[in-house]
Amino acid sequence: MAQSGSHEGPLLSGVALRYASALFELAREANAVDAVAGDLGRFEQLIRGSEDLQRLIRNPIFTAEEQSRAMDVLLTKAGIAGLAGNFIRLVASKRRLFALPDMIRAYQDLVSDAKGIVRAQVILAEAPSDTVLNEIKAALRDVAKADVAVDVKIDPSLIGGLIVKMGSRMVDASVRTKLNSIRLAMKEVR
């Protein structure tokens, strides 16, 4: 089953999964699953790259009409139409834009599940080289015994190392965690 990456709780996950499932079924019927995934992925990148767009999506002060108008302009400029564009417009009209990033992740999870691909989130202190990323993908593919789609996030507070989340499993091999463990061990020695 798809899992939302949100920390907002089960209510938001349920909303995101319901919307994503409905979109997935429509996309499958229209033979447009990959096209919709591509459009949603592009829109997700727009969200990540714009603090103004993040504010528009999360701030309840904007009316549904204001959000819908802004989405129309943005979708036109980004060239996102069809099912994905209509979906985002619907979400805006229903005042659910705050859940859109989770809906996109849930849709991506449904696509991966349908294709037999395991999704993994890898958090690193800095952007990896292509060589390092390929080594990580190969290691995860060996563990999962399936193709793995890797979502890379950067968190400089890790100092070094990485955190891998795949399904219900998580491995924290970050320098930050190791230093915290040493700090705790030193406190116990005192």
Short mmCIF file of N, CA and C in Angstrom, two decimals:
data_model
loop_
_atom_site.label_atom_id
_atom_site.label_comp_id
_atom_site.label_asym_id
_atom_site.label_seq_id
_atom_site.Cartn_x
_atom_site.Cartn_y
_atom_site.Cartn_z
N MET A 1 0.84 -1.19 0.00
CA MET A 1 0.00 0.00 0.00
C MET A 1 0.87 1.24 0.00
N ALA A 2 0.43 2.29 -0.58
CA ALA A 2 1.19 3.54 -0.64
C ALA A 2 1.25 4.17 0.72
N GLN A 3 2.37 4.78 0.98
CA GLN A 3 2.54 5.47 2.24
C GLN A 3 2.86 6.90 1.95
N SER A 4 2.26 7.78 2.71
CA SER A 4 2.55 9.19 2.55
C SER A 4 3.78 9.52 3.34
N GLY A 5 4.59 10.42 2.83
CA GLY A 5 5.79 10.83 3.54
C GLY A 5 5.51 11.93 4.53
N SER A 6 4.27 12.25 4.75
CA SER A 6 3.92 13.38 5.60
C SER A 6 4.03 13.03 7.07
N HIS A 7 4.28 14.07 7.84
CA HIS A 7 4.27 13.92 9.29
C HIS A 7 3.00 14.53 9.85
N GLU A 8 1.99 14.76 9.01
CA GLU A 8 0.79 15.46 9.40
C GLU A 8 -0.27 14.52 9.96
N GLY A 9 -0.05 13.24 9.94
CA GLY A 9 -0.98 12.34 10.58
C GLY A 9 -1.83 11.56 9.61
N PRO A 10 -2.60 10.60 10.18
CA PRO A 10 -3.37 9.68 9.37
C PRO A 10 -4.48 10.36 8.57
N LEU A 11 -5.07 11.45 9.08
CA LEU A 11 -6.15 12.11 8.36
C LEU A 11 -5.64 12.62 7.01
N LEU A 12 -4.51 13.30 7.03
CA LEU A 12 -3.93 13.82 5.79
C LEU A 12 -3.54 12.67 4.87
N SER A 13 -2.97 11.61 5.42
CA SER A 13 -2.58 10.46 4.61
C SER A 13 -3.80 9.86 3.93
N GLY A 14 -4.91 9.77 4.65
CA GLY A 14 -6.13 9.22 4.09
C GLY A 14 -6.67 10.06 2.96
N VAL A 15 -6.69 11.38 3.15
CA VAL A 15 -7.14 12.30 2.10
C VAL A 15 -6.24 12.16 0.88
N ALA A 16 -4.93 12.19 1.11
CA ALA A 16 -3.97 12.10 0.01
C ALA A 16 -4.14 10.80 -0.75
N LEU A 17 -4.28 9.70 -0.05
CA LEU A 17 -4.41 8.40 -0.71
C LEU A 17 -5.72 8.28 -1.48
N ARG A 18 -6.81 8.82 -0.92
CA ARG A 18 -8.09 8.77 -1.64
C ARG A 18 -8.02 9.53 -2.96
N TYR A 19 -7.50 10.75 -2.90
CA TYR A 19 -7.38 11.54 -4.12
C TYR A 19 -6.43 10.87 -5.12
N ALA A 20 -5.28 10.41 -4.62
CA ALA A 20 -4.29 9.78 -5.49
C ALA A 20 -4.85 8.51 -6.14
N SER A 21 -5.59 7.73 -5.37
CA SER A 21 -6.18 6.49 -5.91
C SER A 21 -7.18 6.79 -7.01
N ALA A 22 -8.01 7.81 -6.79
CA ALA A 22 -8.99 8.19 -7.81
C ALA A 22 -8.28 8.64 -9.09
N LEU A 23 -7.24 9.47 -8.93
CA LEU A 23 -6.48 9.93 -10.10
C LEU A 23 -5.81 8.76 -10.80
N PHE A 24 -5.25 7.84 -10.03
CA PHE A 24 -4.57 6.68 -10.61
C PHE A 24 -5.53 5.85 -11.45
N GLU A 25 -6.73 5.63 -10.94
CA GLU A 25 -7.72 4.85 -11.69
C GLU A 25 -8.10 5.55 -12.99
N LEU A 26 -8.32 6.87 -12.91
CA LEU A 26 -8.64 7.63 -14.13
C LEU A 26 -7.49 7.57 -15.14
N ALA A 27 -6.27 7.73 -14.63
CA ALA A 27 -5.10 7.70 -15.52
C ALA A 27 -4.93 6.32 -16.15
N ARG A 28 -5.19 5.27 -15.38
CA ARG A 28 -5.06 3.92 -15.92
C ARG A 28 -6.10 3.68 -17.03
N GLU A 29 -7.34 4.15 -16.79
CA GLU A 29 -8.38 4.00 -17.80
C GLU A 29 -8.03 4.76 -19.08
N ALA A 30 -7.37 5.90 -18.92
CA ALA A 30 -7.00 6.73 -20.08
C ALA A 30 -5.63 6.35 -20.65
N ASN A 31 -5.02 5.31 -20.08
CA ASN A 31 -3.68 4.88 -20.49
C ASN A 31 -2.68 6.04 -20.41
N ALA A 32 -2.77 6.79 -19.30
CA ALA A 32 -1.94 7.99 -19.14
C ALA A 32 -1.21 8.01 -17.80
N VAL A 33 -0.99 6.84 -17.21
CA VAL A 33 -0.37 6.78 -15.88
C VAL A 33 0.99 7.47 -15.87
N ASP A 34 1.84 7.16 -16.84
CA ASP A 34 3.18 7.75 -16.87
C ASP A 34 3.15 9.24 -17.20
N ALA A 35 2.26 9.64 -18.10
CA ALA A 35 2.15 11.07 -18.45
C ALA A 35 1.72 11.88 -17.23
N VAL A 36 0.74 11.37 -16.49
CA VAL A 36 0.28 12.06 -15.28
C VAL A 36 1.40 12.09 -14.25
N ALA A 37 2.11 10.98 -14.10
CA ALA A 37 3.23 10.94 -13.14
C ALA A 37 4.28 11.98 -13.50
N GLY A 38 4.58 12.12 -14.78
CA GLY A 38 5.55 13.11 -15.22
C GLY A 38 5.10 14.53 -14.93
N ASP A 39 3.83 14.82 -15.23
CA ASP A 39 3.30 16.16 -14.96
C ASP A 39 3.30 16.46 -13.46
N LEU A 40 2.87 15.49 -12.66
CA LEU A 40 2.86 15.70 -11.21
C LEU A 40 4.27 15.87 -10.67
N GLY A 41 5.21 15.12 -11.22
CA GLY A 41 6.61 15.26 -10.80
C GLY A 41 7.15 16.65 -11.11
N ARG A 42 6.80 17.16 -12.29
CA ARG A 42 7.22 18.53 -12.64
C ARG A 42 6.59 19.54 -11.69
N PHE A 43 5.32 19.34 -11.36
CA PHE A 43 4.65 20.27 -10.45
C PHE A 43 5.26 20.19 -9.05
N GLU A 44 5.61 18.99 -8.64
CA GLU A 44 6.26 18.82 -7.33
C GLU A 44 7.58 19.59 -7.29
N GLN A 45 8.33 19.57 -8.38
CA GLN A 45 9.58 20.33 -8.45
C GLN A 45 9.31 21.83 -8.35
N LEU A 46 8.23 22.28 -8.98
CA LEU A 46 7.86 23.70 -8.86
C LEU A 46 7.58 24.07 -7.41
N ILE A 47 6.88 23.18 -6.70
CA ILE A 47 6.56 23.44 -5.29
C ILE A 47 7.85 23.52 -4.48
N ARG A 48 8.73 22.55 -4.68
CA ARG A 48 10.00 22.53 -3.93
C ARG A 48 10.85 23.76 -4.20
N GLY A 49 10.77 24.28 -5.42
CA GLY A 49 11.63 25.38 -5.81
C GLY A 49 11.08 26.77 -5.53
N SER A 50 9.88 26.87 -5.00
CA SER A 50 9.27 28.19 -4.80
C SER A 50 8.64 28.33 -3.43
N GLU A 51 9.23 29.19 -2.61
CA GLU A 51 8.65 29.45 -1.29
C GLU A 51 7.29 30.12 -1.42
N ASP A 52 7.12 30.96 -2.45
CA ASP A 52 5.82 31.62 -2.66
C ASP A 52 4.74 30.58 -2.96
N LEU A 53 5.06 29.61 -3.79
CA LEU A 53 4.09 28.56 -4.10
C LEU A 53 3.80 27.72 -2.86
N GLN A 54 4.81 27.42 -2.07
CA GLN A 54 4.60 26.68 -0.82
C GLN A 54 3.65 27.45 0.10
N ARG A 55 3.83 28.77 0.19
CA ARG A 55 2.95 29.60 1.02
C ARG A 55 1.52 29.56 0.49
N LEU A 56 1.36 29.69 -0.83
CA LEU A 56 0.04 29.66 -1.44
C LEU A 56 -0.68 28.35 -1.12
N ILE A 57 0.05 27.26 -1.19
CA ILE A 57 -0.53 25.94 -0.96
C ILE A 57 -0.90 25.72 0.50
N ARG A 58 -0.07 26.20 1.41
CA ARG A 58 -0.26 25.88 2.82
C ARG A 58 -1.04 26.92 3.62
N ASN A 59 -1.11 28.14 3.12
CA ASN A 59 -1.70 29.22 3.90
C ASN A 59 -3.21 29.30 3.69
N PRO A 60 -4.01 29.10 4.75
CA PRO A 60 -5.47 29.11 4.60
C PRO A 60 -6.05 30.51 4.36
N ILE A 61 -5.22 31.54 4.41
CA ILE A 61 -5.73 32.89 4.20
C ILE A 61 -6.17 33.12 2.76
N PHE A 62 -5.60 32.35 1.82
CA PHE A 62 -5.99 32.48 0.41
C PHE A 62 -7.32 31.77 0.18
N THR A 63 -8.20 32.41 -0.56
CA THR A 63 -9.50 31.80 -0.87
C THR A 63 -9.32 30.72 -1.94
N ALA A 64 -10.34 29.89 -2.07
CA ALA A 64 -10.32 28.86 -3.11
C ALA A 64 -10.22 29.52 -4.49
N GLU A 65 -10.89 30.65 -4.66
CA GLU A 65 -10.84 31.35 -5.94
C GLU A 65 -9.44 31.87 -6.23
N GLU A 66 -8.77 32.44 -5.23
CA GLU A 66 -7.41 32.94 -5.41
C GLU A 66 -6.45 31.79 -5.74
N GLN A 67 -6.59 30.69 -5.00
CA GLN A 67 -5.74 29.54 -5.25
C GLN A 67 -5.99 28.97 -6.65
N SER A 68 -7.25 28.90 -7.05
CA SER A 68 -7.59 28.36 -8.37
C SER A 68 -7.04 29.23 -9.48
N ARG A 69 -7.17 30.55 -9.34
CA ARG A 69 -6.63 31.47 -10.36
C ARG A 69 -5.12 31.31 -10.47
N ALA A 70 -4.46 31.25 -9.31
CA ALA A 70 -3.00 31.09 -9.32
C ALA A 70 -2.60 29.76 -9.96
N MET A 71 -3.33 28.70 -9.68
CA MET A 71 -3.03 27.39 -10.27
C MET A 71 -3.23 27.43 -11.78
N ASP A 72 -4.29 28.09 -12.25
CA ASP A 72 -4.52 28.20 -13.70
C ASP A 72 -3.32 28.82 -14.40
N VAL A 73 -2.84 29.93 -13.85
CA VAL A 73 -1.70 30.63 -14.45
C VAL A 73 -0.46 29.74 -14.42
N LEU A 74 -0.21 29.14 -13.26
CA LEU A 74 0.98 28.31 -13.09
C LEU A 74 0.95 27.08 -13.99
N LEU A 75 -0.19 26.42 -14.05
CA LEU A 75 -0.30 25.22 -14.88
C LEU A 75 -0.13 25.55 -16.36
N THR A 76 -0.67 26.68 -16.78
CA THR A 76 -0.51 27.10 -18.18
C THR A 76 0.95 27.36 -18.49
N LYS A 77 1.62 28.11 -17.61
CA LYS A 77 3.04 28.42 -17.83
C LYS A 77 3.90 27.16 -17.83
N ALA A 78 3.55 26.19 -16.96
CA ALA A 78 4.34 24.96 -16.85
C ALA A 78 3.98 23.94 -17.93
N GLY A 79 2.91 24.21 -18.69
CA GLY A 79 2.50 23.28 -19.73
C GLY A 79 1.90 22.00 -19.19
N ILE A 80 1.28 22.10 -18.02
CA ILE A 80 0.65 20.93 -17.40
C ILE A 80 -0.85 21.01 -17.68
N ALA A 81 -1.35 20.05 -18.45
CA ALA A 81 -2.76 20.04 -18.84
C ALA A 81 -3.31 18.65 -18.60
N GLY A 82 -4.39 18.33 -19.26
CA GLY A 82 -4.96 16.99 -19.19
C GLY A 82 -5.36 16.59 -17.78
N LEU A 83 -5.22 15.31 -17.50
CA LEU A 83 -5.65 14.79 -16.20
C LEU A 83 -4.92 15.45 -15.03
N ALA A 84 -3.62 15.61 -15.14
CA ALA A 84 -2.85 16.20 -14.04
C ALA A 84 -3.29 17.64 -13.79
N GLY A 85 -3.44 18.42 -14.85
CA GLY A 85 -3.88 19.80 -14.70
C GLY A 85 -5.27 19.89 -14.10
N ASN A 86 -6.18 19.07 -14.61
CA ASN A 86 -7.55 19.05 -14.08
C ASN A 86 -7.57 18.60 -12.62
N PHE A 87 -6.72 17.65 -12.29
CA PHE A 87 -6.63 17.16 -10.91
C PHE A 87 -6.19 18.29 -9.98
N ILE A 88 -5.14 19.00 -10.35
CA ILE A 88 -4.64 20.08 -9.50
C ILE A 88 -5.69 21.18 -9.37
N ARG A 89 -6.39 21.48 -10.46
CA ARG A 89 -7.47 22.48 -10.39
C ARG A 89 -8.58 22.02 -9.45
N LEU A 90 -8.94 20.73 -9.51
CA LEU A 90 -9.96 20.19 -8.62
C LEU A 90 -9.52 20.31 -7.16
N VAL A 91 -8.28 19.94 -6.90
CA VAL A 91 -7.75 20.01 -5.53
C VAL A 91 -7.81 21.45 -5.03
N ALA A 92 -7.47 22.40 -5.88
CA ALA A 92 -7.53 23.82 -5.49
C ALA A 92 -8.97 24.24 -5.20
N SER A 93 -9.90 23.82 -6.05
CA SER A 93 -11.30 24.22 -5.86
C SER A 93 -11.90 23.62 -4.59
N LYS A 94 -11.38 22.49 -4.16
CA LYS A 94 -11.86 21.83 -2.93
C LYS A 94 -11.09 22.27 -1.69
N ARG A 95 -10.18 23.25 -1.86
CA ARG A 95 -9.37 23.78 -0.76
C ARG A 95 -8.54 22.68 -0.10
N ARG A 96 -7.93 21.85 -0.92
CA ARG A 96 -7.10 20.75 -0.43
C ARG A 96 -5.66 20.89 -0.92
N LEU A 97 -5.26 22.07 -1.38
CA LEU A 97 -3.90 22.24 -1.88
C LEU A 97 -2.85 21.90 -0.82
N PHE A 98 -3.18 22.12 0.45
CA PHE A 98 -2.22 21.81 1.52
C PHE A 98 -1.80 20.34 1.49
N ALA A 99 -2.66 19.48 0.95
CA ALA A 99 -2.37 18.04 0.89
C ALA A 99 -1.78 17.62 -0.46
N LEU A 100 -1.63 18.55 -1.39
CA LEU A 100 -1.18 18.19 -2.73
C LEU A 100 0.19 17.49 -2.76
N PRO A 101 1.20 17.96 -2.02
CA PRO A 101 2.48 17.22 -2.04
C PRO A 101 2.32 15.76 -1.60
N ASP A 102 1.47 15.51 -0.61
CA ASP A 102 1.24 14.14 -0.16
C ASP A 102 0.44 13.35 -1.20
N MET A 103 -0.47 14.02 -1.89
CA MET A 103 -1.22 13.36 -2.96
C MET A 103 -0.28 12.94 -4.08
N ILE A 104 0.65 13.82 -4.42
CA ILE A 104 1.61 13.50 -5.48
C ILE A 104 2.47 12.31 -5.07
N ARG A 105 2.97 12.31 -3.82
CA ARG A 105 3.77 11.18 -3.34
C ARG A 105 2.96 9.89 -3.34
N ALA A 106 1.70 9.97 -2.91
CA ALA A 106 0.85 8.78 -2.88
C ALA A 106 0.63 8.26 -4.30
N TYR A 107 0.43 9.16 -5.26
CA TYR A 107 0.27 8.74 -6.66
C TYR A 107 1.54 8.06 -7.15
N GLN A 108 2.69 8.66 -6.86
CA GLN A 108 3.96 8.06 -7.27
C GLN A 108 4.13 6.66 -6.66
N ASP A 109 3.71 6.50 -5.41
CA ASP A 109 3.79 5.19 -4.76
C ASP A 109 2.87 4.18 -5.47
N LEU A 110 1.68 4.62 -5.84
CA LEU A 110 0.76 3.72 -6.55
C LEU A 110 1.33 3.29 -7.89
N VAL A 111 1.95 4.23 -8.61
CA VAL A 111 2.57 3.91 -9.89
C VAL A 111 3.71 2.90 -9.68
N SER A 112 4.54 3.17 -8.68
CA SER A 112 5.66 2.26 -8.39
C SER A 112 5.15 0.87 -8.03
N ASP A 113 4.12 0.81 -7.17
CA ASP A 113 3.55 -0.48 -6.79
C ASP A 113 3.05 -1.24 -8.01
N ALA A 114 2.36 -0.54 -8.90
CA ALA A 114 1.80 -1.19 -10.10
C ALA A 114 2.90 -1.72 -11.01
N LYS A 115 4.05 -1.08 -11.00
CA LYS A 115 5.17 -1.50 -11.85
C LYS A 115 6.14 -2.44 -11.13
N GLY A 116 5.87 -2.73 -9.86
CA GLY A 116 6.77 -3.60 -9.10
C GLY A 116 8.07 -2.91 -8.71
N ILE A 117 8.03 -1.60 -8.62
CA ILE A 117 9.22 -0.83 -8.25
C ILE A 117 9.11 -0.42 -6.79
N VAL A 118 10.20 -0.60 -6.06
CA VAL A 118 10.25 -0.20 -4.65
C VAL A 118 10.78 1.23 -4.60
N ARG A 119 10.13 2.07 -3.81
CA ARG A 119 10.59 3.46 -3.66
C ARG A 119 11.43 3.56 -2.40
N ALA A 120 12.50 4.32 -2.50
CA ALA A 120 13.38 4.55 -1.35
C ALA A 120 13.70 6.03 -1.27
N GLN A 121 13.76 6.52 -0.05
CA GLN A 121 14.20 7.90 0.16
C GLN A 121 15.59 7.84 0.77
N VAL A 122 16.52 8.55 0.15
CA VAL A 122 17.89 8.60 0.64
C VAL A 122 18.18 10.05 1.01
N ILE A 123 18.56 10.26 2.26
CA ILE A 123 18.88 11.60 2.74
C ILE A 123 20.38 11.67 2.97
N LEU A 124 21.01 12.64 2.33
CA LEU A 124 22.46 12.81 2.40
C LEU A 124 22.80 14.22 2.87
N ALA A 125 24.02 14.39 3.38
CA ALA A 125 24.47 15.70 3.83
C ALA A 125 24.73 16.63 2.65
N GLU A 126 25.14 16.06 1.53
CA GLU A 126 25.40 16.87 0.33
C GLU A 126 25.01 16.07 -0.91
N ALA A 127 24.86 16.76 -2.01
CA ALA A 127 24.45 16.09 -3.25
C ALA A 127 25.50 15.04 -3.65
N PRO A 128 25.05 13.83 -3.95
CA PRO A 128 25.99 12.76 -4.31
C PRO A 128 26.45 12.88 -5.76
N SER A 129 27.63 12.36 -6.03
CA SER A 129 28.08 12.26 -7.42
C SER A 129 27.27 11.16 -8.10
N ASP A 130 27.31 11.11 -9.41
CA ASP A 130 26.60 10.06 -10.14
C ASP A 130 27.10 8.68 -9.74
N THR A 131 28.40 8.56 -9.52
CA THR A 131 28.99 7.28 -9.13
C THR A 131 28.44 6.81 -7.79
N VAL A 132 28.43 7.72 -6.81
CA VAL A 132 27.92 7.37 -5.47
C VAL A 132 26.44 7.02 -5.55
N LEU A 133 25.68 7.80 -6.29
CA LEU A 133 24.25 7.54 -6.41
C LEU A 133 24.00 6.18 -7.07
N ASN A 134 24.77 5.84 -8.08
CA ASN A 134 24.62 4.53 -8.72
C ASN A 134 24.97 3.39 -7.77
N GLU A 135 26.00 3.60 -6.93
CA GLU A 135 26.36 2.57 -5.94
C GLU A 135 25.24 2.39 -4.92
N ILE A 136 24.64 3.50 -4.48
CA ILE A 136 23.52 3.43 -3.53
C ILE A 136 22.35 2.68 -4.17
N LYS A 137 22.02 3.02 -5.41
CA LYS A 137 20.92 2.36 -6.12
C LYS A 137 21.18 0.86 -6.26
N ALA A 138 22.41 0.49 -6.59
CA ALA A 138 22.75 -0.93 -6.75
C ALA A 138 22.61 -1.67 -5.43
N ALA A 139 23.08 -1.06 -4.34
CA ALA A 139 22.97 -1.70 -3.03
C ALA A 139 21.51 -1.86 -2.63
N LEU A 140 20.70 -0.84 -2.87
CA LEU A 140 19.27 -0.93 -2.52
C LEU A 140 18.56 -1.96 -3.39
N ARG A 141 18.94 -2.04 -4.66
CA ARG A 141 18.35 -3.03 -5.57
C ARG A 141 18.67 -4.44 -5.07
N ASP A 142 19.90 -4.65 -4.58
CA ASP A 142 20.28 -5.96 -4.04
C ASP A 142 19.46 -6.31 -2.81
N VAL A 143 19.25 -5.33 -1.94
CA VAL A 143 18.48 -5.57 -0.71
C VAL A 143 17.01 -5.83 -1.03
N ALA A 144 16.44 -5.00 -1.91
CA ALA A 144 15.01 -5.10 -2.22
C ALA A 144 14.70 -6.25 -3.18
N LYS A 145 15.71 -6.71 -3.90
CA LYS A 145 15.52 -7.74 -4.92
C LYS A 145 14.46 -7.30 -5.94
N ALA A 146 14.48 -5.99 -6.25
CA ALA A 146 13.56 -5.39 -7.22
C ALA A 146 14.17 -4.08 -7.69
N ASP A 147 13.59 -3.53 -8.75
CA ASP A 147 14.01 -2.20 -9.17
C ASP A 147 13.66 -1.20 -8.08
N VAL A 148 14.52 -0.21 -7.91
CA VAL A 148 14.31 0.78 -6.85
C VAL A 148 14.34 2.18 -7.45
N ALA A 149 13.30 2.96 -7.13
CA ALA A 149 13.28 4.38 -7.50
C ALA A 149 13.76 5.15 -6.28
N VAL A 150 14.81 5.94 -6.45
CA VAL A 150 15.42 6.63 -5.32
C VAL A 150 15.08 8.12 -5.36
N ASP A 151 14.51 8.61 -4.27
CA ASP A 151 14.27 10.04 -4.09
C ASP A 151 15.37 10.55 -3.17
N VAL A 152 16.20 11.46 -3.67
CA VAL A 152 17.32 11.99 -2.89
C VAL A 152 16.92 13.31 -2.26
N LYS A 153 17.18 13.44 -0.97
CA LYS A 153 16.98 14.70 -0.26
C LYS A 153 18.30 15.08 0.37
N ILE A 154 18.53 16.37 0.48
CA ILE A 154 19.77 16.87 1.06
C ILE A 154 19.46 17.52 2.40
N ASP A 155 20.20 17.12 3.43
CA ASP A 155 20.07 17.68 4.78
C ASP A 155 21.47 17.85 5.35
N PRO A 156 22.04 19.06 5.24
CA PRO A 156 23.41 19.29 5.70
C PRO A 156 23.62 18.99 7.19
N SER A 157 22.54 18.99 7.98
CA SER A 157 22.69 18.72 9.41
C SER A 157 23.14 17.29 9.69
N LEU A 158 23.10 16.41 8.69
CA LEU A 158 23.57 15.03 8.88
C LEU A 158 25.08 14.97 9.03
N ILE A 159 25.77 16.00 8.59
CA ILE A 159 27.22 16.14 8.60
C ILE A 159 27.86 15.23 7.54
N GLY A 160 27.50 13.98 7.52
CA GLY A 160 28.01 13.00 6.57
C GLY A 160 27.18 11.74 6.67
N GLY A 161 27.51 10.75 5.88
CA GLY A 161 26.75 9.50 5.90
C GLY A 161 25.41 9.67 5.21
N LEU A 162 24.45 8.81 5.57
CA LEU A 162 23.15 8.87 4.94
C LEU A 162 22.09 8.21 5.80
N ILE A 163 20.85 8.52 5.47
CA ILE A 163 19.68 7.86 6.05
C ILE A 163 18.90 7.29 4.87
N VAL A 164 18.51 6.03 4.98
CA VAL A 164 17.75 5.38 3.92
C VAL A 164 16.42 4.93 4.49
N LYS A 165 15.33 5.31 3.81
CA LYS A 165 13.99 4.86 4.18
C LYS A 165 13.43 4.10 2.99
N MET A 166 13.09 2.84 3.22
CA MET A 166 12.56 2.00 2.14
C MET A 166 11.44 1.16 2.73
N GLY A 167 10.22 1.45 2.29
CA GLY A 167 9.08 0.75 2.86
C GLY A 167 8.96 1.07 4.33
N SER A 168 8.87 0.04 5.16
CA SER A 168 8.75 0.25 6.60
C SER A 168 10.11 0.24 7.29
N ARG A 169 11.18 0.12 6.50
CA ARG A 169 12.53 0.06 7.08
C ARG A 169 13.25 1.39 6.97
N MET A 170 14.08 1.65 7.98
CA MET A 170 14.91 2.84 7.95
C MET A 170 16.27 2.51 8.53
N VAL A 171 17.32 2.96 7.86
CA VAL A 171 18.68 2.79 8.36
C VAL A 171 19.29 4.18 8.46
N ASP A 172 19.74 4.53 9.66
CA ASP A 172 20.36 5.84 9.89
C ASP A 172 21.85 5.62 10.09
N ALA A 173 22.62 5.90 9.07
CA ALA A 173 24.08 5.77 9.13
C ALA A 173 24.71 7.16 8.98
N SER A 174 24.06 8.15 9.61
CA SER A 174 24.57 9.52 9.50
C SER A 174 25.60 9.79 10.58
N VAL A 175 26.51 10.70 10.29
CA VAL A 175 27.52 11.12 11.26
C VAL A 175 26.84 11.77 12.46
N ARG A 176 25.78 12.55 12.20
CA ARG A 176 25.05 13.20 13.30
C ARG A 176 24.56 12.17 14.32
N THR A 177 23.96 11.08 13.85
CA THR A 177 23.46 10.05 14.76
C THR A 177 24.60 9.36 15.50
N LYS A 178 25.69 9.10 14.79
CA LYS A 178 26.84 8.46 15.45
C LYS A 178 27.40 9.38 16.54
N LEU A 179 27.51 10.68 16.26
CA LEU A 179 28.00 11.63 17.27
C LEU A 179 27.06 11.70 18.46
N ASN A 180 25.75 11.68 18.21
CA ASN A 180 24.78 11.69 19.31
C ASN A 180 24.91 10.43 20.16
N SER A 181 25.16 9.29 19.52
CA SER A 181 25.35 8.04 20.26
C SER A 181 26.59 8.10 21.14
N ILE A 182 27.66 8.66 20.59
CA ILE A 182 28.90 8.81 21.38
C ILE A 182 28.65 9.75 22.54
N ARG A 183 27.95 10.85 22.29
CA ARG A 183 27.64 11.82 23.34
C ARG A 183 26.86 11.15 24.47
N LEU A 184 25.86 10.34 24.12
CA LEU A 184 25.07 9.63 25.13
C LEU A 184 25.93 8.64 25.90
N ALA A 185 26.78 7.92 25.20
CA ALA A 185 27.66 6.95 25.86
C ALA A 185 28.60 7.64 26.83
N MET A 186 29.10 8.80 26.45
CA MET A 186 30.02 9.55 27.32
C MET A 186 29.29 10.04 28.57
N LYS A 187 28.03 10.43 28.45
CA LYS A 187 27.26 10.88 29.61
C LYS A 187 27.05 9.73 30.59
N GLU A 188 26.84 8.52 30.06
CA GLU A 188 26.63 7.36 30.92
C GLU A 188 27.89 6.98 31.67
N VAL A 189 29.05 7.27 31.10
CA VAL A 189 30.33 6.93 31.73
C VAL A 189 30.57 7.80 32.95
N ARG A 190 30.12 9.03 32.92
CA ARG A 190 30.36 9.97 34.02
C ARG A 190 29.78 9.52 35.30
#
